Every structure is written in structure tokens, then in C-alpha cells.
CSV table of C-alpha atoms in Angstrom, one decimal:
chain,number,residue,atom,x,y,z
H,12,MET,CA,0.0,0.0,0.0
H,13,GLN,CA,1.3,3.4,-0.9
H,14,ARG,CA,1.8,6.2,1.6
H,15,ASP,CA,1.4,10.0,1.3
H,16,LEU,CA,4.0,12.6,2.3
H,17,TRP,CA,3.0,12.2,6.0
H,18,GLY,CA,3.4,8.4,5.9
H,19,GLN,CA,-0.3,7.8,6.0
H,20,PRO,CA,-1.6,4.8,3.9
H,21,VAL,CA,-3.2,5.7,0.6
H,22,LYS,CA,-5.4,3.1,-1.0
H,23,ARG,CA,-5.2,2.6,-4.7
H,24,THR,CA,-8.7,1.9,-6.0
H,25,ALA,CA,-10.3,1.3,-9.4
H,26,GLU,CA,-13.6,0.4,-10.9
H,27,TYR,CA,-13.9,-2.0,-13.8
H,28,LEU,CA,-16.6,-3.4,-15.9
H,29,VAL,CA,-16.0,-7.0,-17.0
H,30,PHE,CA,-18.0,-8.3,-19.9
H,31,HIS,CA,-18.4,-12.1,-20.2
H,32,ASP,CA,-19.0,-14.7,-22.9
H,33,GLU,CA,-18.6,-18.4,-23.2
H,34,SER,CA,-18.4,-20.8,-26.1
H,35,GLU,CA,-18.3,-24.6,-26.7
H,36,PRO,CA,-17.1,-25.3,-30.2
H,37,ASN,CA,-17.1,-29.1,-29.6
H,38,LYS,CA,-17.1,-31.7,-26.8
H,39,ARG,CA,-13.5,-31.1,-26.0
H,40,TRP,CA,-13.2,-27.4,-25.5
H,41,LEU,CA,-15.0,-24.9,-23.2
H,42,LEU,CA,-13.9,-21.3,-23.8
H,43,ILE,CA,-14.5,-18.4,-21.3
H,44,GLY,CA,-13.9,-14.8,-22.6
H,45,LEU,CA,-13.6,-11.7,-20.4
H,46,LEU,CA,-13.3,-8.1,-21.6
H,47,LEU,CA,-12.1,-5.7,-18.9
H,48,VAL,CA,-12.7,-1.9,-19.2
H,49,ARG,CA,-12.0,0.7,-16.6
H,50,LYS,CA,-15.1,2.7,-15.8
H,51,GLU,CA,-13.7,6.1,-16.8
H,52,HIS,CA,-12.7,4.7,-20.2
H,53,LEU,CA,-16.1,3.3,-21.0
H,54,GLY,CA,-17.5,6.3,-22.9
H,55,GLU,CA,-14.3,6.6,-25.0
H,56,VAL,CA,-14.4,2.9,-26.0
H,57,ARG,CA,-18.1,2.9,-26.9
H,58,ALA,CA,-17.5,6.0,-29.1
H,59,VAL,CA,-14.8,4.2,-31.0
H,60,LEU,CA,-17.0,1.2,-31.6
H,61,GLN,CA,-19.9,3.4,-32.7
H,62,ASN,CA,-17.7,5.3,-35.1
H,63,CYS,CA,-16.9,2.0,-36.8
H,64,ARG,CA,-20.6,1.3,-37.1
H,65,ARG,CA,-21.3,4.7,-38.6
H,66,LYS,CA,-18.7,4.3,-41.3
H,67,GLU,CA,-20.4,1.2,-42.5
H,68,GLY,CA,-24.0,2.3,-41.8
H,69,TYR,CA,-24.6,-0.9,-39.7
H,70,GLU,CA,-26.4,-0.8,-36.4
H,71,GLY,CA,-27.4,-4.5,-36.0
H,72,GLU,CA,-26.2,-7.0,-33.4
H,73,LEU,CA,-22.7,-8.5,-34.1
H,74,HIS,CA,-22.2,-12.2,-33.3
H,75,PHE,CA,-19.2,-14.2,-34.6
H,76,ALA,CA,-21.3,-17.2,-35.3
H,77,GLU,CA,-23.6,-15.2,-37.6
H,78,LEU,CA,-20.9,-13.5,-39.7
H,79,PRO,CA,-21.6,-13.7,-43.5
H,80,LYS,CA,-19.3,-15.6,-45.8
H,81,ASN,CA,-17.7,-12.5,-47.5
H,82,PHE,CA,-16.7,-9.0,-46.5
H,83,GLY,CA,-17.8,-7.4,-49.8
H,84,GLY,CA,-21.1,-5.9,-50.8
H,85,PRO,CA,-24.0,-4.7,-48.7
H,86,TRP,CA,-24.4,-8.0,-47.0
H,87,GLY,CA,-20.8,-7.8,-45.8
H,88,LYS,CA,-21.3,-4.8,-43.6
H,89,LYS,CA,-21.6,-6.9,-40.5
H,90,ALA,CA,-18.3,-8.6,-41.2
H,91,ARG,CA,-16.5,-5.4,-42.0
H,92,VAL,CA,-17.6,-3.8,-38.8
H,93,ALA,CA,-16.4,-6.9,-36.9
H,94,ARG,CA,-13.0,-6.8,-38.6
H,95,GLU,CA,-12.6,-3.1,-37.9
H,96,TRP,CA,-13.5,-3.7,-34.2
H,97,LEU,CA,-10.7,-6.2,-33.9
H,98,ARG,CA,-8.3,-3.9,-35.7
H,99,CYS,CA,-9.3,-1.1,-33.3
H,100,PHE,CA,-8.6,-3.4,-30.4
H,101,GLN,CA,-5.1,-4.1,-31.7
H,102,ASN,CA,-4.2,-0.6,-32.7
H,103,ASN,CA,-6.1,1.8,-30.4
H,104,LEU,CA,-8.3,0.2,-27.8
H,105,SER,CA,-5.9,-2.3,-26.2
H,106,ASP,CA,-4.7,0.6,-23.9
H,107,ARG,CA,-8.3,0.9,-22.7
H,108,VAL,CA,-9.6,-2.7,-23.0
H,109,PHE,CA,-8.1,-6.0,-22.0
H,110,PHE,CA,-9.2,-9.4,-23.2
H,111,SER,CA,-8.5,-12.7,-21.6
H,112,ALA,CA,-9.6,-16.1,-22.9
H,113,LEU,CA,-9.5,-19.4,-20.9
H,114,SER,CA,-9.6,-22.6,-23.0
H,115,VAL,CA,-10.6,-25.6,-20.8
H,116,ASP,CA,-9.6,-29.0,-22.3
H,117,ARG,CA,-12.2,-31.5,-21.2
H,118,TYR,CA,-10.2,-34.3,-22.9
H,119,SER,CA,-7.2,-33.8,-20.8
H,120,PRO,CA,-6.4,-36.8,-18.5
H,121,ARG,CA,-6.2,-34.3,-15.6
H,122,TYR,CA,-9.7,-32.8,-16.2
H,123,GLU,CA,-11.8,-33.9,-13.2
H,124,HIS,CA,-15.2,-34.7,-14.7
H,125,LYS,CA,-16.5,-36.1,-11.4
H,126,ARG,CA,-16.1,-32.7,-9.7
H,127,PHE,CA,-19.0,-31.2,-11.8
H,128,THR,CA,-22.4,-32.8,-11.4
H,129,SER,CA,-24.1,-30.4,-13.8
H,130,ASP,CA,-22.9,-28.4,-16.8
H,131,PHE,CA,-23.6,-25.1,-15.1
H,132,HIS,CA,-21.3,-26.0,-12.2
H,133,THR,CA,-18.6,-26.4,-14.8
H,134,TYR,CA,-19.3,-23.0,-16.5
H,135,ASN,CA,-19.6,-21.2,-13.2
H,136,ARG,CA,-16.4,-22.5,-11.6
H,137,PHE,CA,-14.3,-21.9,-14.7
H,138,THR,CA,-15.7,-18.4,-15.1
H,139,ALA,CA,-14.6,-17.6,-11.6
H,140,MET,CA,-11.2,-19.1,-12.4
H,141,ALA,CA,-11.0,-17.0,-15.5
H,142,LEU,CA,-11.9,-13.8,-13.6
H,143,LYS,CA,-9.3,-14.4,-10.9
H,144,ALA,CA,-6.6,-15.0,-13.5
H,145,ALA,CA,-7.6,-11.9,-15.6
H,146,ILE,CA,-7.5,-9.7,-12.5
H,147,ALA,CA,-4.1,-11.0,-11.6
H,148,TRP,CA,-2.6,-10.8,-15.1
H,149,HIS,CA,-4.1,-7.6,-16.4
H,150,LEU,CA,-4.5,-5.5,-13.3
H,151,GLY,CA,-1.6,-6.9,-11.1
H,152,PRO,CA,1.0,-4.5,-12.5
H,153,HIS,CA,-1.2,-1.5,-11.4
H,154,LYS,CA,-0.7,-2.6,-7.7
H,155,LEU,CA,-4.3,-1.8,-6.8
H,156,ASP,CA,-5.5,-2.3,-3.2
H,157,THR,CA,-9.2,-2.6,-4.0
H,158,VAL,CA,-11.2,-3.1,-7.2
H,159,THR,CA,-14.9,-2.8,-7.7
H,160,VAL,CA,-16.0,-5.2,-10.5
H,161,HIS,CA,-19.3,-4.8,-12.3
H,162,PHE,CA,-19.6,-8.2,-14.0
H,163,ILE,CA,-21.9,-8.2,-17.1
H,164,SER,CA,-23.1,-11.3,-18.9
H,165,ASP,CA,-25.5,-11.9,-21.7
H,166,ALA,CA,-29.0,-12.4,-20.4
H,167,LYS,CA,-29.7,-14.8,-23.2
H,168,ASP,CA,-26.9,-17.2,-22.2
H,169,ARG,CA,-28.2,-17.6,-18.6
H,170,PRO,CA,-31.4,-19.7,-18.9
H,171,THR,CA,-32.7,-21.8,-16.1
H,172,ARG,CA,-33.6,-25.4,-16.9
H,173,PRO,CA,-36.7,-26.4,-14.8
H,174,ASP,CA,-37.2,-29.3,-17.2
H,175,ARG,CA,-34.0,-30.8,-15.8
H,176,GLY,CA,-34.7,-30.0,-12.2
H,177,TRP,CA,-32.1,-27.4,-11.7
H,178,THR,CA,-31.6,-23.6,-11.7
H,179,ASP,CA,-28.4,-21.9,-12.7
H,180,ASN,CA,-27.0,-20.1,-9.6
H,181,PHE,CA,-24.5,-18.1,-11.6
H,182,GLU,CA,-25.8,-14.7,-10.3
H,183,GLN,CA,-25.2,-15.8,-6.7
H,184,TYR,CA,-22.1,-17.9,-7.2
H,185,LEU,CA,-19.8,-15.7,-9.3
H,186,PRO,CA,-19.7,-12.6,-7.0
H,187,TYR,CA,-19.4,-14.9,-3.9
H,188,ARG,CA,-16.6,-16.9,-5.4
H,189,ALA,CA,-14.7,-13.9,-6.8
H,190,GLU,CA,-14.8,-12.1,-3.5
H,191,LEU,CA,-13.7,-15.2,-1.6
H,192,ASP,CA,-10.8,-15.8,-4.0
H,193,SER,CA,-9.6,-12.2,-3.4
H,194,PHE,CA,-9.9,-12.7,0.4
H,195,LEU,CA,-7.9,-15.9,0.3
H,196,SER,CA,-5.3,-14.7,-2.1
H,197,GLN,CA,-1.7,-14.9,-0.8
H,198,SER,CA,-0.4,-12.5,-3.4
H,199,PRO,CA,0.3,-9.0,-2.2
H,200,SER,CA,-0.4,-7.7,-5.7
H,201,TYR,CA,-3.9,-9.2,-5.9
H,202,PRO,CA,-6.5,-6.6,-4.9
H,203,PHE,CA,-9.5,-7.0,-2.6
H,204,LEU,CA,-12.6,-7.3,-4.8
H,205,THR,CA,-16.2,-6.1,-4.5
H,206,VAL,CA,-18.3,-7.8,-7.2
H,207,ASP,CA,-21.8,-7.3,-8.5
H,208,LEU,CA,-23.3,-9.1,-11.4
H,209,GLU,CA,-25.8,-7.9,-14.1
H,210,LEU,CA,-27.4,-9.8,-16.9
H,211,ARG,CA,-27.7,-7.5,-19.9
H,212,ASP,CA,-29.2,-7.9,-23.4
H,213,SER,CA,-26.2,-8.2,-25.8
H,214,ALA,CA,-28.2,-6.6,-28.6
H,215,LYS,CA,-28.0,-3.3,-26.6
H,216,GLU,CA,-24.4,-3.6,-25.4
H,217,ASP,CA,-21.5,-3.2,-27.9
H,218,LEU,CA,-19.0,-4.4,-25.4
H,219,LEU,CA,-20.7,-7.7,-25.0
H,220,GLN,CA,-20.7,-8.0,-28.7
H,221,LEU,CA,-17.0,-7.1,-28.9
H,222,CYS,CA,-16.3,-9.8,-26.3
H,223,ASP,CA,-18.3,-12.3,-28.4
H,224,LEU,CA,-16.2,-11.4,-31.5
H,225,LEU,CA,-12.9,-11.7,-29.7
H,226,LEU,CA,-13.9,-15.0,-28.2
H,227,GLY,CA,-15.3,-16.3,-31.5
H,228,ALA,CA,-12.1,-15.4,-33.3
H,229,THR,CA,-10.1,-17.0,-30.6
H,230,GLN,CA,-12.2,-20.2,-30.9
H,231,MET,CA,-11.5,-20.1,-34.7
H,232,ALA,CA,-7.8,-19.9,-34.0
H,233,LEU,CA,-8.0,-22.8,-31.5
H,234,VAL,CA,-10.1,-25.3,-33.5
H,235,ALA,CA,-10.3,-23.9,-37.1
H,236,GLY,CA,-14.0,-24.9,-37.1
H,237,SER,CA,-15.2,-22.9,-40.1
H,238,SER,CA,-14.2,-22.5,-43.8
H,239,ARG,CA,-15.9,-19.0,-44.1
H,240,PRO,CA,-13.3,-16.5,-45.3
H,241,THR,CA,-14.6,-13.9,-42.8
H,242,LYS,CA,-14.2,-16.1,-39.8
H,243,ARG,CA,-10.9,-17.4,-40.9
H,244,GLU,CA,-9.5,-13.9,-41.4
H,245,LEU,CA,-10.5,-12.9,-37.9
H,246,GLY,CA,-9.1,-16.1,-36.5
H,247,GLU,CA,-5.8,-15.4,-38.3
H,248,MET,CA,-5.6,-12.1,-36.5
H,249,ILE,CA,-5.7,-13.9,-33.2
H,250,VAL,CA,-3.0,-16.4,-34.4
H,251,ARG,CA,-0.7,-13.5,-35.3
H,252,TRP,CA,-1.3,-11.8,-31.9
H,253,TYR,CA,-0.7,-15.1,-30.1
H,254,ARG,CA,2.5,-15.8,-32.0
H,255,ASP,CA,3.7,-12.3,-31.3
H,256,LEU,CA,3.1,-12.8,-27.6
H,257,GLN,CA,5.4,-15.8,-27.6
H,258,GLN,CA,8.3,-13.4,-28.3
H,259,PRO,CA,10.1,-11.4,-25.6
H,260,PRO,CA,8.1,-8.3,-24.8
H,261,TRP,CA,10.8,-6.0,-26.3
H,262,GLN,CA,10.5,-7.9,-29.7
H,263,GLN,CA,6.7,-7.8,-29.9
H,264,GLN,CA,5.2,-5.8,-32.8
H,265,PHE,CA,1.6,-5.5,-31.6
H,266,GLY,CA,2.2,-4.3,-28.1
H,267,LEU,CA,-0.5,-6.6,-26.6
H,268,HIS,CA,1.6,-7.9,-23.6
H,269,ARG,CA,-0.8,-8.0,-20.6
H,270,LYS,CA,-3.6,-6.7,-22.9
H,271,PHE,CA,-4.6,-9.9,-24.8
H,272,ASN,CA,-4.2,-13.3,-23.1
H,273,LEU,CA,-5.0,-16.8,-24.1
H,274,TRP,CA,-4.3,-19.6,-21.7
H,275,GLY,CA,-5.3,-23.2,-21.1
H,276,PHE,CA,-6.3,-25.6,-18.3
H,277,PRO,CA,-5.4,-28.3,-17.3
H,278,ASP,CA,-2.0,-29.4,-18.4
H,279,GLN,CA,-0.5,-32.9,-17.7
H,280,ASN,CA,0.1,-31.8,-14.1
H,281,GLY,CA,-3.4,-30.4,-13.6
H,282,SER,CA,-2.1,-26.8,-13.8
H,283,PRO,CA,-2.8,-23.8,-16.0
H,284,TYR,CA,-0.6,-23.4,-19.1
H,285,ASN,CA,0.3,-20.6,-21.5
H,286,LYS,CA,1.4,-22.4,-24.7
H,287,VAL,CA,-1.9,-23.3,-26.3
H,288,GLU,CA,-1.8,-25.3,-29.5
H,289,LEU,CA,-3.7,-23.5,-32.3
H,290,ALA,CA,-5.3,-25.5,-35.1
H,291,LEU,CA,-5.6,-22.6,-37.5
H,292,ASN,CA,-2.4,-22.6,-39.5
H,293,ILE,CA,-1.3,-19.5,-41.4
H,294,ASP,CA,2.0,-19.4,-43.3
H,295,ASP,CA,2.1,-15.9,-44.6
H,296,GLY,CA,5.5,-15.1,-43.1
H,297,GLN,CA,4.4,-11.8,-41.6
H,298,LEU,CA,2.9,-10.5,-38.4
H,299,SER,CA,1.5,-7.2,-39.7
H,300,LEU,CA,-2.2,-6.9,-40.4
H,301,LEU,CA,-1.8,-3.8,-42.5
């Protein structure tokens, strides 16, 4: 904790909005995506995203899964806005917006299937794990004492399932678990968290849509699950970012160290790992997107 000129402790505090998305491309992988935006930067970030929309004259909802095949013509507006959003993240917004993606390998011999009696237990626990890691990696260097987290998830992705006899307790579990993790943390650089959670319609929230696009492109890089040129191009952007991050920070071209992060769980020892094998191969011999 910092001290003022008179030796009195001064708490370093911050307020962040964390936008959340999850995806299951197949039976093997579960992906959790988190987009972190400091509250005072929220208006600036939204203005940049809206400017991209205005240039193309497109105001509809953006989802990676629904991108058209091609970028050209009037039907390609959605894809062009999506591509421009990712370019803005790389070139402008990454100083204001951080993105973290956890890829859970359910085929790993060290994945403990018996620990999770229902699917929503799996999603909830790994979302809490992803949040803890994102706070540590992206905010740790700021040496904050306390952080207020407004956690925002897509309301359409949080249905209850009375036909199966259970109700998703995500809204209660996530804040409780995140605050408990911060209380139990042994790291002096991990802040004390206060967490609230809101379900929001993604059609009315550009930052949920940006999180969806970043996670969808990351999924594309991980599993190469589509032949659509638009989706492959966005996935290739992620591959280039990820390759660049494997270099020492002083040799990286995109400047995304601690701004974009992709990690996996569990490895052969049951631990997190940073070197995720990507299925989408690109051999263009360059890192630049321009």
C-alpha cells in the first residue's frame, strides 16, 4: 500500500466493468472470454465502436457465429464492422480494453469430470477461475489495493432449466466466489474485490458484442472450425497476436503484452498453461495486419 507525504496509507482503487462470454465449439473445449474496461474509459471505448458502425452504416447486433461468408457488398457490412473492431482493439483500444480467454480442455487426462455434477457447475467454476486470472494478469501491475468489479453477462446465455430440475445459480455464485478468492489470495499484488453481477441484453451492449467477436475469433484460431473466409480472417488475426506474444516483450510488434491473453487448463500436471496449440495454420510469413 502506498503512503502519502506524511506516511499515511493511501489506498489505490479502481472500478472495472467485466464483460463475459462463453463458447463450446465441440465436446473437447470450453472457452471463457472476459473483456475488462476501466469505468472512466467506458465512454471513449463505446464511441470508437460506434464510429466503426457509422462508417459502414450498420447498427445490427454482431455475433461471430452469424458473420456472413464474405466482406464485400451490402451483406458484408456486419463482417466489415467486426473486422474493424478487432483492428481497433489491436491498434487503439488495447490501452483501454483488456481481453482474456481461458480454454478448458475436457479431454485432458487431468480434467476432473467427477467434480462437476451439472454443466452449469462447470461453467460457473471456470468463469470464476478466468476472472481471478484476468484480475491478476491484467491489473496486477497496477498494484491496486481494492477493485470494484461490475460483471456483465449476456442475459440470453443464462437460462434456467426447470425441465431438468435445476436452476443456474450463476448470479449468486460468481460474486461470492470472486470475493472469496480475493480474500484468500496470498499474493500482495492481488486486490481485494467487491463484485456485483448484471445480466444484460447483448443486442443493446456493444462491449458484450466485442467480447463475443474476440472469443469467437479465438475459438476459430483454436479449433479452425469454419471455412468461411470472414471467420478465418478474424481467426488469423488472433493467431498473429498469439504468435507475437510468444516473443520477448521487447520484440513484440503489436504491443499486446498483458492486454490480450490466451491460456489453457489443465496441463499434464493439472495446472494452467500458457502455450496453447492452435489448429488454424497460417504461413504468410508476416505479423503485420496492414
